[in-house]
Coordinates of C-alpha atoms in Angstrom, one line a residue:
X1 CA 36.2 40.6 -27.9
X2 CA 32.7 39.7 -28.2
X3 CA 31.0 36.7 -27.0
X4 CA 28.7 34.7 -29.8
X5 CA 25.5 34.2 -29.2
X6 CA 23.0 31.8 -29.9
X7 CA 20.9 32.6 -33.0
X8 CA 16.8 32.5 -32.1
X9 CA 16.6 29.9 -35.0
X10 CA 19.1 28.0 -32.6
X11 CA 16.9 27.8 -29.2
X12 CA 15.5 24.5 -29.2
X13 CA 12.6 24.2 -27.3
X14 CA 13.2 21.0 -24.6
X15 CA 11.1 22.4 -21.7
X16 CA 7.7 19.8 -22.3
X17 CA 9.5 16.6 -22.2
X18 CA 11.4 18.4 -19.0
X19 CA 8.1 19.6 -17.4
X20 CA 7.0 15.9 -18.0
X21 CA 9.7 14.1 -16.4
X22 CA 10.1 16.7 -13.5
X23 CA 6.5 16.0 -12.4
X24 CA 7.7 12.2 -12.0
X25 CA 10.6 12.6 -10.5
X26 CA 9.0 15.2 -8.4
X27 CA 6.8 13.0 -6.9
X28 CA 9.1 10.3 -6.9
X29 CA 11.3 12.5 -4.5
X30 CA 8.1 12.8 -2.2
X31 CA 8.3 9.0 -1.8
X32 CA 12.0 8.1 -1.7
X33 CA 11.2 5.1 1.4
X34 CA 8.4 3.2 -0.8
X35 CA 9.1 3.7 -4.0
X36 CA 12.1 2.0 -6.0
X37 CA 13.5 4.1 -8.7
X38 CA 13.7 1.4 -11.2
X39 CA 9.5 1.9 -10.8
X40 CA 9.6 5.5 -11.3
X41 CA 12.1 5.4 -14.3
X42 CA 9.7 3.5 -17.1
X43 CA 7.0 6.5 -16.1
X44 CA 9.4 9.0 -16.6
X45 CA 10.1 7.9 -19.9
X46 CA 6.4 8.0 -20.9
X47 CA 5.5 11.3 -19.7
X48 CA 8.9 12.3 -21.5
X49 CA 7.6 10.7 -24.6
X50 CA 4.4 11.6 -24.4
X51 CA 5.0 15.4 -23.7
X52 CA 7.6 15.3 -26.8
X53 CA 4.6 13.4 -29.2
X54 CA 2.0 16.7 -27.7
X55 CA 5.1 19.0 -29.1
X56 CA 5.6 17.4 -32.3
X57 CA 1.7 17.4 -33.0
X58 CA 1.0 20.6 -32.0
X59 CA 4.5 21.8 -33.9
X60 CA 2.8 20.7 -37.7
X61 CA -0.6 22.3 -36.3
X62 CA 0.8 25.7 -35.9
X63 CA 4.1 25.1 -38.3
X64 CA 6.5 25.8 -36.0
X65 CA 8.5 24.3 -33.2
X66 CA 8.3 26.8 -30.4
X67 CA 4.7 27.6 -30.9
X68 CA 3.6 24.0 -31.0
X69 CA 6.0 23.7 -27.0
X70 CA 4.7 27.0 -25.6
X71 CA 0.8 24.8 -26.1
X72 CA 2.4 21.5 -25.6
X73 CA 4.5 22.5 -22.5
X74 CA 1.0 24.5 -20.9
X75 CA -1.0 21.1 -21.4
X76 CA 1.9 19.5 -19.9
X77 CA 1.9 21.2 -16.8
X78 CA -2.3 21.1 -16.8
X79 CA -2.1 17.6 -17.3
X80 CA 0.2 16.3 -14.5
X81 CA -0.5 19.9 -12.1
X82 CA -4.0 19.1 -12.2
X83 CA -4.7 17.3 -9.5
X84 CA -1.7 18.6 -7.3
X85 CA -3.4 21.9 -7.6
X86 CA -6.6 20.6 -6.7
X87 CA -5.7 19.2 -3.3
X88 CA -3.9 22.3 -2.2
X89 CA -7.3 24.3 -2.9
X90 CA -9.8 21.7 -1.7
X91 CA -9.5 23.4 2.0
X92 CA -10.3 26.6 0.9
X93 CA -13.4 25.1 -1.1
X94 CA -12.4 25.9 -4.8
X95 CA -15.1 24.4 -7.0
X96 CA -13.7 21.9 -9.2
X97 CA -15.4 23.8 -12.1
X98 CA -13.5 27.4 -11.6
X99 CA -9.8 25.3 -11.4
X100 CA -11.2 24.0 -14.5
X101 CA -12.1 27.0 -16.2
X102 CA -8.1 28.7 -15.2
X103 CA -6.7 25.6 -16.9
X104 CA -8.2 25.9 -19.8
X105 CA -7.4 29.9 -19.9
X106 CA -4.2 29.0 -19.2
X107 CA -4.2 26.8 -22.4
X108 CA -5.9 29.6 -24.3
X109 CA -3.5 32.6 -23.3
X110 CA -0.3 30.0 -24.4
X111 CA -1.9 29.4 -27.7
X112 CA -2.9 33.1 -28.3
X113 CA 0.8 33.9 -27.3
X114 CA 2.4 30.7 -30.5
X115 CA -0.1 32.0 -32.9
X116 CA 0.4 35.9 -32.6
X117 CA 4.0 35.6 -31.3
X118 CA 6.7 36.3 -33.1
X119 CA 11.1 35.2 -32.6
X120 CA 11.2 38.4 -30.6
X121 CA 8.6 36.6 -28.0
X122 CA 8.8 33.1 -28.6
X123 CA 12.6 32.9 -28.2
X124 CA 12.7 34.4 -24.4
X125 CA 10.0 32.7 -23.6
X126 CA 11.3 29.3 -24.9
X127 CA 14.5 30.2 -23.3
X128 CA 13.1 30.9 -20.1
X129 CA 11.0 27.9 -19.6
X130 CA 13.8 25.9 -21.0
X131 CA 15.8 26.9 -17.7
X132 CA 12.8 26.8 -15.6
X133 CA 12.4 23.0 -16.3
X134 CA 15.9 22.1 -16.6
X135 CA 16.2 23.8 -12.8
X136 CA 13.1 21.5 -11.6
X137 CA 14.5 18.4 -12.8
X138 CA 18.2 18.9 -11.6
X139 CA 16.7 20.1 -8.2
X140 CA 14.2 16.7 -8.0
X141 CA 17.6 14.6 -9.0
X142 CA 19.8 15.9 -6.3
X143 CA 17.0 14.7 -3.8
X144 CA 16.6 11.4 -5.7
X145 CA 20.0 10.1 -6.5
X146 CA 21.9 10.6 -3.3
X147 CA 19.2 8.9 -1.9
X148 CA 19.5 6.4 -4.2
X149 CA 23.5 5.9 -3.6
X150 CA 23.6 6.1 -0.1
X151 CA 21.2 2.7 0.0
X152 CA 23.4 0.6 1.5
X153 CA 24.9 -2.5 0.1
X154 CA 22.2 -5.2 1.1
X155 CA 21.6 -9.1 0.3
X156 CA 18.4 -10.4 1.2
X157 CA 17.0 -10.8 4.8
X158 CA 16.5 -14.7 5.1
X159 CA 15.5 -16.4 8.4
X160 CA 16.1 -20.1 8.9
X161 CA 13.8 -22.4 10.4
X162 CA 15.6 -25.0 12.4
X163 CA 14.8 -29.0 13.6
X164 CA 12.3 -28.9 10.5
X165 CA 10.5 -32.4 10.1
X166 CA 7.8 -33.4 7.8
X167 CA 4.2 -32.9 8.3
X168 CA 2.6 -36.2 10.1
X169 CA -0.7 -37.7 7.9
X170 CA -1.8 -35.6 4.9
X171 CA -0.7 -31.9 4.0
X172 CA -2.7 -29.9 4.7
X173 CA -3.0 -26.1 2.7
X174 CA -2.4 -22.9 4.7
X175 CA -4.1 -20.5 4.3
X176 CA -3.0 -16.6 5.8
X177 CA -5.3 -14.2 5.2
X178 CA -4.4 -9.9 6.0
X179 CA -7.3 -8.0 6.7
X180 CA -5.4 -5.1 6.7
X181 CA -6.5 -2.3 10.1
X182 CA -9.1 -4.7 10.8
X183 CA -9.3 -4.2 15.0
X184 CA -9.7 -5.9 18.1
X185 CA -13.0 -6.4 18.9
X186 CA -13.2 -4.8 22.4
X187 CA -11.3 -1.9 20.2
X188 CA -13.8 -1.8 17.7
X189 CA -16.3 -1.5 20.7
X190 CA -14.4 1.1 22.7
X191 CA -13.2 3.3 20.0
X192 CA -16.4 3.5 17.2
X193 CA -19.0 1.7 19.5
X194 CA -19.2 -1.4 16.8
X195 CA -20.4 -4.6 18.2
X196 CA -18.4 -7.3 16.4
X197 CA -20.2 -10.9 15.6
X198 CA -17.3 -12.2 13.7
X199 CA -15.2 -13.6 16.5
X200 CA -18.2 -15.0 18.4
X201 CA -19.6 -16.7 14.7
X202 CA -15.9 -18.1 14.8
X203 CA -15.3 -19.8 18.1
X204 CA -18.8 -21.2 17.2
X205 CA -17.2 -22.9 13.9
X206 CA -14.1 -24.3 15.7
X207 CA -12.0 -21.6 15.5
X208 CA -9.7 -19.7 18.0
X209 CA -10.5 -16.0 18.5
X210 CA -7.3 -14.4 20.4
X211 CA -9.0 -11.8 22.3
X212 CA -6.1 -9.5 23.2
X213 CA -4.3 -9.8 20.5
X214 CA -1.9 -6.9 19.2
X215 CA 0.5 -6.1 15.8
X216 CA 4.3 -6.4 16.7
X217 CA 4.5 -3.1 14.2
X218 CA 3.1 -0.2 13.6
X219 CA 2.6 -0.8 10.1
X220 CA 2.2 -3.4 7.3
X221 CA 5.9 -3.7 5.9
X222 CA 7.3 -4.1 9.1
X223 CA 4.2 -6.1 10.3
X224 CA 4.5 -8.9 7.9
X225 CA 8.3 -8.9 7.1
X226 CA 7.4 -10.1 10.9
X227 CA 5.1 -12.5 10.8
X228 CA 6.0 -14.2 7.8
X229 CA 9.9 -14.9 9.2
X230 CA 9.1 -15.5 12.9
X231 CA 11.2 -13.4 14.2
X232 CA 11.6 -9.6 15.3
X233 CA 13.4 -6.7 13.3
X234 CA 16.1 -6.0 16.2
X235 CA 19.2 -7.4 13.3
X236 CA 17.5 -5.3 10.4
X237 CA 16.9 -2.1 12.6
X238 CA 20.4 -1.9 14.6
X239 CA 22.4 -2.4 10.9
X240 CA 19.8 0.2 9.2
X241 CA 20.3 3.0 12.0
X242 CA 17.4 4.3 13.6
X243 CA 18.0 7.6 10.9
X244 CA 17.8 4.9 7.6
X245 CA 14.2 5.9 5.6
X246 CA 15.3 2.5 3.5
X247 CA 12.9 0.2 3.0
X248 CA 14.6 -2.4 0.7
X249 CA 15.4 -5.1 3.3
X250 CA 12.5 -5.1 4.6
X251 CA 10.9 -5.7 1.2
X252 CA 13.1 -8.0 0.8
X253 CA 12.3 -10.3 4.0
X254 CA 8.7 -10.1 2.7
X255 CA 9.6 -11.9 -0.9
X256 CA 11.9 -14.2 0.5
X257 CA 10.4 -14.9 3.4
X258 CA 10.6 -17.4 5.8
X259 CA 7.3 -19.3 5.7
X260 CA 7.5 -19.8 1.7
X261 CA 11.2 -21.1 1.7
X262 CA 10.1 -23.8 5.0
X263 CA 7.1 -25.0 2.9
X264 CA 8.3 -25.2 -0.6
X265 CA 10.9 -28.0 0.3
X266 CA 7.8 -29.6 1.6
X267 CA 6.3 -29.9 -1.5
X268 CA 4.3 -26.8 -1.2
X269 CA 2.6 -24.4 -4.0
X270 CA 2.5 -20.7 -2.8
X271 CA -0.1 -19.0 -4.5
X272 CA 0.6 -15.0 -3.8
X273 CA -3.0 -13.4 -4.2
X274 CA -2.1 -9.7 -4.9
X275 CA -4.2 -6.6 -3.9
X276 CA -3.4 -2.8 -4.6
X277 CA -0.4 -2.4 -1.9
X278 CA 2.9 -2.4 -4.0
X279 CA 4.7 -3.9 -1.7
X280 CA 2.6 -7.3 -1.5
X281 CA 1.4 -6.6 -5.0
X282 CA 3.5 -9.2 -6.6
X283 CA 5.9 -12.2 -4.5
X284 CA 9.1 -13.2 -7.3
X285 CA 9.4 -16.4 -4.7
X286 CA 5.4 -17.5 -5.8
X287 CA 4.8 -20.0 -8.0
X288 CA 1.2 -18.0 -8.9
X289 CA 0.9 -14.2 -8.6
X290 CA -2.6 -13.5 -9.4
X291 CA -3.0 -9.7 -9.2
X292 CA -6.0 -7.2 -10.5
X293 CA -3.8 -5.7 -12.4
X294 CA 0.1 -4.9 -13.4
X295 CA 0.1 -1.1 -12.8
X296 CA 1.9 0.0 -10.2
X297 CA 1.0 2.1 -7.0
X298 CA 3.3 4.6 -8.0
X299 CA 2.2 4.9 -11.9
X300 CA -1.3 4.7 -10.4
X301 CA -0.6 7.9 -8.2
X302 CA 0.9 9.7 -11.4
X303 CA -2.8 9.1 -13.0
X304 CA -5.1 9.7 -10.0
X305 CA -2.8 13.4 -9.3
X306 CA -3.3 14.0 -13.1
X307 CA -6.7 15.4 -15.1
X308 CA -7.5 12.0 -16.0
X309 CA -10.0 11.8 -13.3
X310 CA -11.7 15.5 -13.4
X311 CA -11.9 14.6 -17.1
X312 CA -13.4 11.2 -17.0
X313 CA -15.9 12.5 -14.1
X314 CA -17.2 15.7 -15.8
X315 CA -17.9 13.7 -19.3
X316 CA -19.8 10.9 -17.3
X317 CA -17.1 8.2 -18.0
X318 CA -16.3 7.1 -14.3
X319 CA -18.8 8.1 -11.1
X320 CA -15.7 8.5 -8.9
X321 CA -12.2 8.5 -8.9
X322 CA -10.1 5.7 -10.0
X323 CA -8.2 5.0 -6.8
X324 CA -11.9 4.1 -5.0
X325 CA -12.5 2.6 -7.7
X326 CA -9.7 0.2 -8.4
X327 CA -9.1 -0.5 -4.1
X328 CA -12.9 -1.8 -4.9
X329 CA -12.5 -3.8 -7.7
X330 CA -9.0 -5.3 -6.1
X331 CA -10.8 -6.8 -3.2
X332 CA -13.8 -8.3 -5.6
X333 CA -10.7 -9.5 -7.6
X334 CA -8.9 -11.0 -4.3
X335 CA -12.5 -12.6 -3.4
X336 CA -13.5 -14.2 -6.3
X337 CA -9.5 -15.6 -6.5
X338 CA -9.9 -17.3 -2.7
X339 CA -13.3 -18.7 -3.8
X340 CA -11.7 -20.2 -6.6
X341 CA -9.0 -22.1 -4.8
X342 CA -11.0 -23.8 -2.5
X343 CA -11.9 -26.7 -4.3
X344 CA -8.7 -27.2 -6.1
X345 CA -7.3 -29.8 -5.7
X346 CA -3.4 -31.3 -6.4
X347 CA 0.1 -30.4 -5.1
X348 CA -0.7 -28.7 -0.9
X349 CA -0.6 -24.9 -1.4
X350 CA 0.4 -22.1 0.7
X351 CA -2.2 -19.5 -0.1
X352 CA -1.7 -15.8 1.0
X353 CA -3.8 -12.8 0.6
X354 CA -3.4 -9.4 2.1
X355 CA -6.5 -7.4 1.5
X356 CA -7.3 -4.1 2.1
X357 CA -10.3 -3.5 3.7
X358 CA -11.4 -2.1 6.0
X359 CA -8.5 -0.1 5.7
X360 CA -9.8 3.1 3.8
X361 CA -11.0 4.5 1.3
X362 CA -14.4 2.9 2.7
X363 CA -15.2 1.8 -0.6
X364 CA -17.8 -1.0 0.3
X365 CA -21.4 -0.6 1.9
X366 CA -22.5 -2.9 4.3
X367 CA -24.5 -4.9 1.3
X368 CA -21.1 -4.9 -0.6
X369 CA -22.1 -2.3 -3.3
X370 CA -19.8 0.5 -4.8
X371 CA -19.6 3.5 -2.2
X372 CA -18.4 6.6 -4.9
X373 CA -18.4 9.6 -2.4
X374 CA -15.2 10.4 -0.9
X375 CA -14.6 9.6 2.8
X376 CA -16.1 12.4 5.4
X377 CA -13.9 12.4 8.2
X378 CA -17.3 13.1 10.4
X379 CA -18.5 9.7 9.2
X380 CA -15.6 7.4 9.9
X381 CA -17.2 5.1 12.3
X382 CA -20.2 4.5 10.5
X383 CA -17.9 3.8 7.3
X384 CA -16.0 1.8 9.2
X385 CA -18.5 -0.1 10.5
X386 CA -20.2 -0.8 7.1
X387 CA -16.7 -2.0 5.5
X388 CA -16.8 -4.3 8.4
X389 CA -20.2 -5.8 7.9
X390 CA -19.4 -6.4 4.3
X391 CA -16.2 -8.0 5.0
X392 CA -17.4 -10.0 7.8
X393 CA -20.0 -12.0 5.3
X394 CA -17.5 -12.4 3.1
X395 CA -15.2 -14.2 5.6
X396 CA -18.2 -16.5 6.9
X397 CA -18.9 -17.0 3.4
X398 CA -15.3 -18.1 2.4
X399 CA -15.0 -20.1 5.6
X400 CA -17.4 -21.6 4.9
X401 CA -16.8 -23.5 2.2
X402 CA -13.2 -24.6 3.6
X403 CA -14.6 -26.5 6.5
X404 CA -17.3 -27.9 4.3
X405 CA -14.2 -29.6 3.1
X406 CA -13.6 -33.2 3.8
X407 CA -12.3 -33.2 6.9
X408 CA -8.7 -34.3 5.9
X409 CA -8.6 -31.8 3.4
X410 CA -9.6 -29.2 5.4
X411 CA -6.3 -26.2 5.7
X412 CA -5.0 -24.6 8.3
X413 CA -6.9 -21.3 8.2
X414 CA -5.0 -18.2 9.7
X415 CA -7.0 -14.9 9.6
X416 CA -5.2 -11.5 10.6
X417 CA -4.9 -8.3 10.7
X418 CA -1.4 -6.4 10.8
X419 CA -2.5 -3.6 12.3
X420 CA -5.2 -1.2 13.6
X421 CA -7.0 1.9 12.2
X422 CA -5.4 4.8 12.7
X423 CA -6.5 7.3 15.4
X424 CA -7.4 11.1 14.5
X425 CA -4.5 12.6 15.7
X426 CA -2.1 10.7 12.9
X427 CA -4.5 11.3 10.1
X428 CA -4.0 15.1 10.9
X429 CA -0.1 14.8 10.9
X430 CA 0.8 11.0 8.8
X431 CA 4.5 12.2 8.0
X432 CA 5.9 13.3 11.6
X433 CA 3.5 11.7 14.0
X434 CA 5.8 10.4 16.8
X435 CA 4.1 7.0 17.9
X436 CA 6.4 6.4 20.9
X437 CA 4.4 9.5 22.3
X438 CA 1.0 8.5 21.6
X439 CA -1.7 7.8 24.3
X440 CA -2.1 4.7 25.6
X441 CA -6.0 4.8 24.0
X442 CA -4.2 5.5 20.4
X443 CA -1.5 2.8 21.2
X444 CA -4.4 0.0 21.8
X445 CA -6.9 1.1 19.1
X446 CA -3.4 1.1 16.6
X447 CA -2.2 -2.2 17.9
X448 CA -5.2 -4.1 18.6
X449 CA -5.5 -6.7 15.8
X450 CA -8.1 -9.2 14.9
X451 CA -6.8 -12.5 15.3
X452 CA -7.9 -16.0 14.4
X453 CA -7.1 -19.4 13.8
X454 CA -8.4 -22.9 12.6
X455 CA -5.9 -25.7 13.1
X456 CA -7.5 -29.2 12.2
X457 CA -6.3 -32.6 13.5
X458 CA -4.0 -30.8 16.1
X459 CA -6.6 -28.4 18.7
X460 CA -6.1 -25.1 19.9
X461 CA -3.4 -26.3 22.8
X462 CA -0.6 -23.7 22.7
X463 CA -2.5 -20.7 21.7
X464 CA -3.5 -18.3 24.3
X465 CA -5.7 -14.4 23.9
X466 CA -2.4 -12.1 23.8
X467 CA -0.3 -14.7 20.9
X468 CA 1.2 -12.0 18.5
X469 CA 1.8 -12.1 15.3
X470 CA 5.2 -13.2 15.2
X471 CA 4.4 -16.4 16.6
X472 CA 1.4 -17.5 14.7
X473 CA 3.6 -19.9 12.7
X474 CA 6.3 -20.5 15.0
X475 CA 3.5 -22.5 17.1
X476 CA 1.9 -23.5 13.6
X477 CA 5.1 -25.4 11.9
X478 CA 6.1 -26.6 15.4
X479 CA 2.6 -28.6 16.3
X480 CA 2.5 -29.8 12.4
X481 CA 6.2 -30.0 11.1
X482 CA 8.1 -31.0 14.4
X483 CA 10.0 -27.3 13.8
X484 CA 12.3 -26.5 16.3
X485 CA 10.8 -23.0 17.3
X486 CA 10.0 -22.2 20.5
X487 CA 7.9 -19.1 21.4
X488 CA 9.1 -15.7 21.4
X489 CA 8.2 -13.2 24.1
X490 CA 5.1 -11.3 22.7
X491 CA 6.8 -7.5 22.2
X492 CA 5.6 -4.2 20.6
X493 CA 7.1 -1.7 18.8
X494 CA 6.0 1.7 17.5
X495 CA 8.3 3.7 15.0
X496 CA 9.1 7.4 15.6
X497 CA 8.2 8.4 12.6
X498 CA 6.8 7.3 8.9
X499 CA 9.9 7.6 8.0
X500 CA 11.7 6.8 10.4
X501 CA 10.8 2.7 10.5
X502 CA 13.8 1.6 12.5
X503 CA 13.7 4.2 15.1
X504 CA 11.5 1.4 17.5
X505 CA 10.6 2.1 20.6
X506 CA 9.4 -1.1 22.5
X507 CA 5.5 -0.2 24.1
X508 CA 4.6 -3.5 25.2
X509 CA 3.6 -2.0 28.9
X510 CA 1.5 0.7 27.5
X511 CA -1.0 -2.3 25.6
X512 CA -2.1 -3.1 29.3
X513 CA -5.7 -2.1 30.1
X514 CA -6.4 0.4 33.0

């Protein structure tokens, strides 16, 4: 008896939209522990879209299906391969020129092949990329969706704040600012030999500079899910498991965190001043969200691995790539927001900003202008050091203007960082660098944080140099709400891993100096 057979007419060519989606989900797989899939899904659909559009064109260009896919799947795979490629051969020194020169041979052999072709070439061919993406995107899928349905059943991570009473005299605003790897001063001075006049140009300005101050977490998630709820991660971490790569509740304690839900009964406005970090992009619990802008860091990492960059660089469009050059225009955005909102006036607001600088790229000279060159890993402390200078001005700048304020107006000003630069070791090895055996030298220049605080009407009685971040507002609603919230003991924690947040290992010994 003999099988059938599919006639050649009868191989529909499905591999472009495939190729398309795989490279999404693909690098959606890549980033299972910060990336949501219901992020991913609406960039899948575009690149499916878009890849099917290419086919379609190219199709009536060349009068027939399978040629139009064998061009449309090859500029596929150039488009969203393109920068991929490029990374892997930036350390044996490819010019960007020759990987330019294979992709387009690559698009001139596949057109060659759908113009001189016939069924007897086109229809293996067609098949076999037809299986070839159809095997990428089920492989990509069976990392993503157990993933995906072994999250675990979660409501949101709330803390309460008890004995809350009402602010005494006028409200004031509150203003917490993230300078985000921004380091202790005697850190900065140890590890990249920077002198640092911010903290003295503070204390001089009424402020209160904690001098050995240090991040509860290793990194920002878990830093501010901390600070902005009081409390430590011990509940979240023993029900995750110390083997969970989930980072939903944790996202989760920093929408609906505590801070926001204490004030808002108050009679508070929280304005949310979003940066470039997903994750404290956009706050659903805000009553403003200004951001720089509504894509995504994940549909942002599908462009900048894509030949949009190569193309807009070698036809003079854009002088750099578009991450430097949207992390620069994000934290011109965040600035030109805070001015704005110092002289409004109304309803007392809670105004937060996390802004990332200095955390690299090292974006900003020290006069503020555009820096296009990629970072040199030989430079790091004088980049560094220039990001700092910039941002310092900025900060006496902004301050500025708040304690020109009427004195009753004037906020409470908290200024932060939620953690450290990293040291060279982890940038060599980001995924399995085990923090809980760092040095001790890496442990302080991680941990060590910048610091600060302005609290009108009340003093500085209560803080003290080593105050951590998780009780910056305990002290702060309990000296101007009457809260009920007595100091925590000031702990630190490092995570095994990057993916691996809830494997903690407590390191507080290891922050004293020699």
């Amino acid at each position: 008896m003999r099988v059938p057979t599919a006639r050649p007419s009868a191989i529909t060519p499905v591999h472009p939209p495939l190729f398309g989606a795989w490279f999404i989900l693909f690098l959606l797989s890549q980033n299972l522990d910060e990336v949501s899939i219901g992020d991913a899904l609406p960039v899948v659909a575009i690149a499916a879209v878009g890849a099917t559009i290419a086919t379609l064109a190219a199709a009536l260009i060349l009068r027939g299906m399978r040629r139009g896919a064998l061009v449309a799947g090859a500029a596929t795979i150039g488009f969203f391969a393109y920068g991929h490629v490029a990374n892997a051969l930036q350390p044996i020194g490819v010019p960007g020129w020759l990987q330019q020169v294979g992709w387009l041979a690559l698009l001139v052999v596949a057109l060659i092949v759908a113009v001189k072709g016939g069924d007897r070439t086109l229809v293996p061919v067609t098949r076999g990329l037809n299986v070839v993406a159809l095997v990428l995107v089920v492989t990509a899928l069976a990392t993503i969706l157990p993933h995906e349905l072994a999250r675990p059943a979660r409501g949101v991570e709330t803390v309460a704040v008890p004995g809350a009473g009402t602010q005494s005299g006028a409200k004031r605003d509150i203003w917490y600012l993230i300078f985000d790897r921004y380091a202790l001063a005697s850190e900065l001075k140890k590890a990249y030999g920077i002198d640092n006049p911010l903290p003295q140009w503070l204390t001089d300005h009424g402020f209160y500079v904690a001098a050995d101050s240090h991040a509860n977490y290793v990194k920002t998630v878990l830093s501010l899910a901390s600070s902005l709820n009081m409390t430590y991660l011990d509940d979240v971490a023993k029900r995750m498991g110390a083997d969970s790569d989930d980072h939903g509740p944790i996202n989760d304690m920093l929408h609906a965190h505590a801070l926001a839900q204490f004030l808002k009964p108050q009679g508070y406005e929280y304005v949310h001043v979003g940066g470039r970090f997903q994750p404290t992009n956009v706050n659903p619990y805000a009553d403003e969200n200004p951001t720089p802008d509504t894509a995504s860091d994940f549909s942002s990492a599908v462009v900048d691995t894509s030949v949009i960059p190569a193309l807009t660089r070698r036809f003079g469009i854009t002088k750099s790539t578009p991450s430097r050059e949207r992390y620069y225009s994000a934290g011109q955005f965040q600035f030109r927001v805070l001015d704005s909102l110092v002289e409004r006036t109304g309803k007392p607001r809670l105004v937060f900003a996390h802004l990332l600088i200095p955390h690299p790229p090292y974006v900003y000279a020290a006069d503020g202008s555009f820096v296009p060159t990629e970072d040199d890993p030989h430079r790091m402390a004088q980049q560094y050091g220039a990001m700092i200078t910039y941002l310092n001005g900025r900060i006496e700048a902004l301050m500025t203007k708040l304690l020109a304020l009427p004195e009753d107006r004037r906020p409470i000003i908290v200024l932060q960082a939620d953690e450290g630069p990293y040291p060279a070791r982890y940038n060599a090895n980001t995924r399995t660098f085990d923090w809980s055996k760092a040095t001790n030298d890496e442990l302080r220049v991680k941990y060590g944080i910048f610091n600060s605080y302005y609290l009108p009407g009340v003093g500085n009685s209560g803080l003290y140099p080593s105050i951590t971040p998780v009780n910056s507002f305990r002290l702060i609603l309990s000296k101007y709400f009457g809260a009920n919230l007595p100091l925590l003991p000031d702990r630190i924690y490092t995570s095994r891993e990057k993916f691996r947040p809830y494997d903690m290992t407590d390191v507080t010994d290891r922050m004293k100096q020699p």
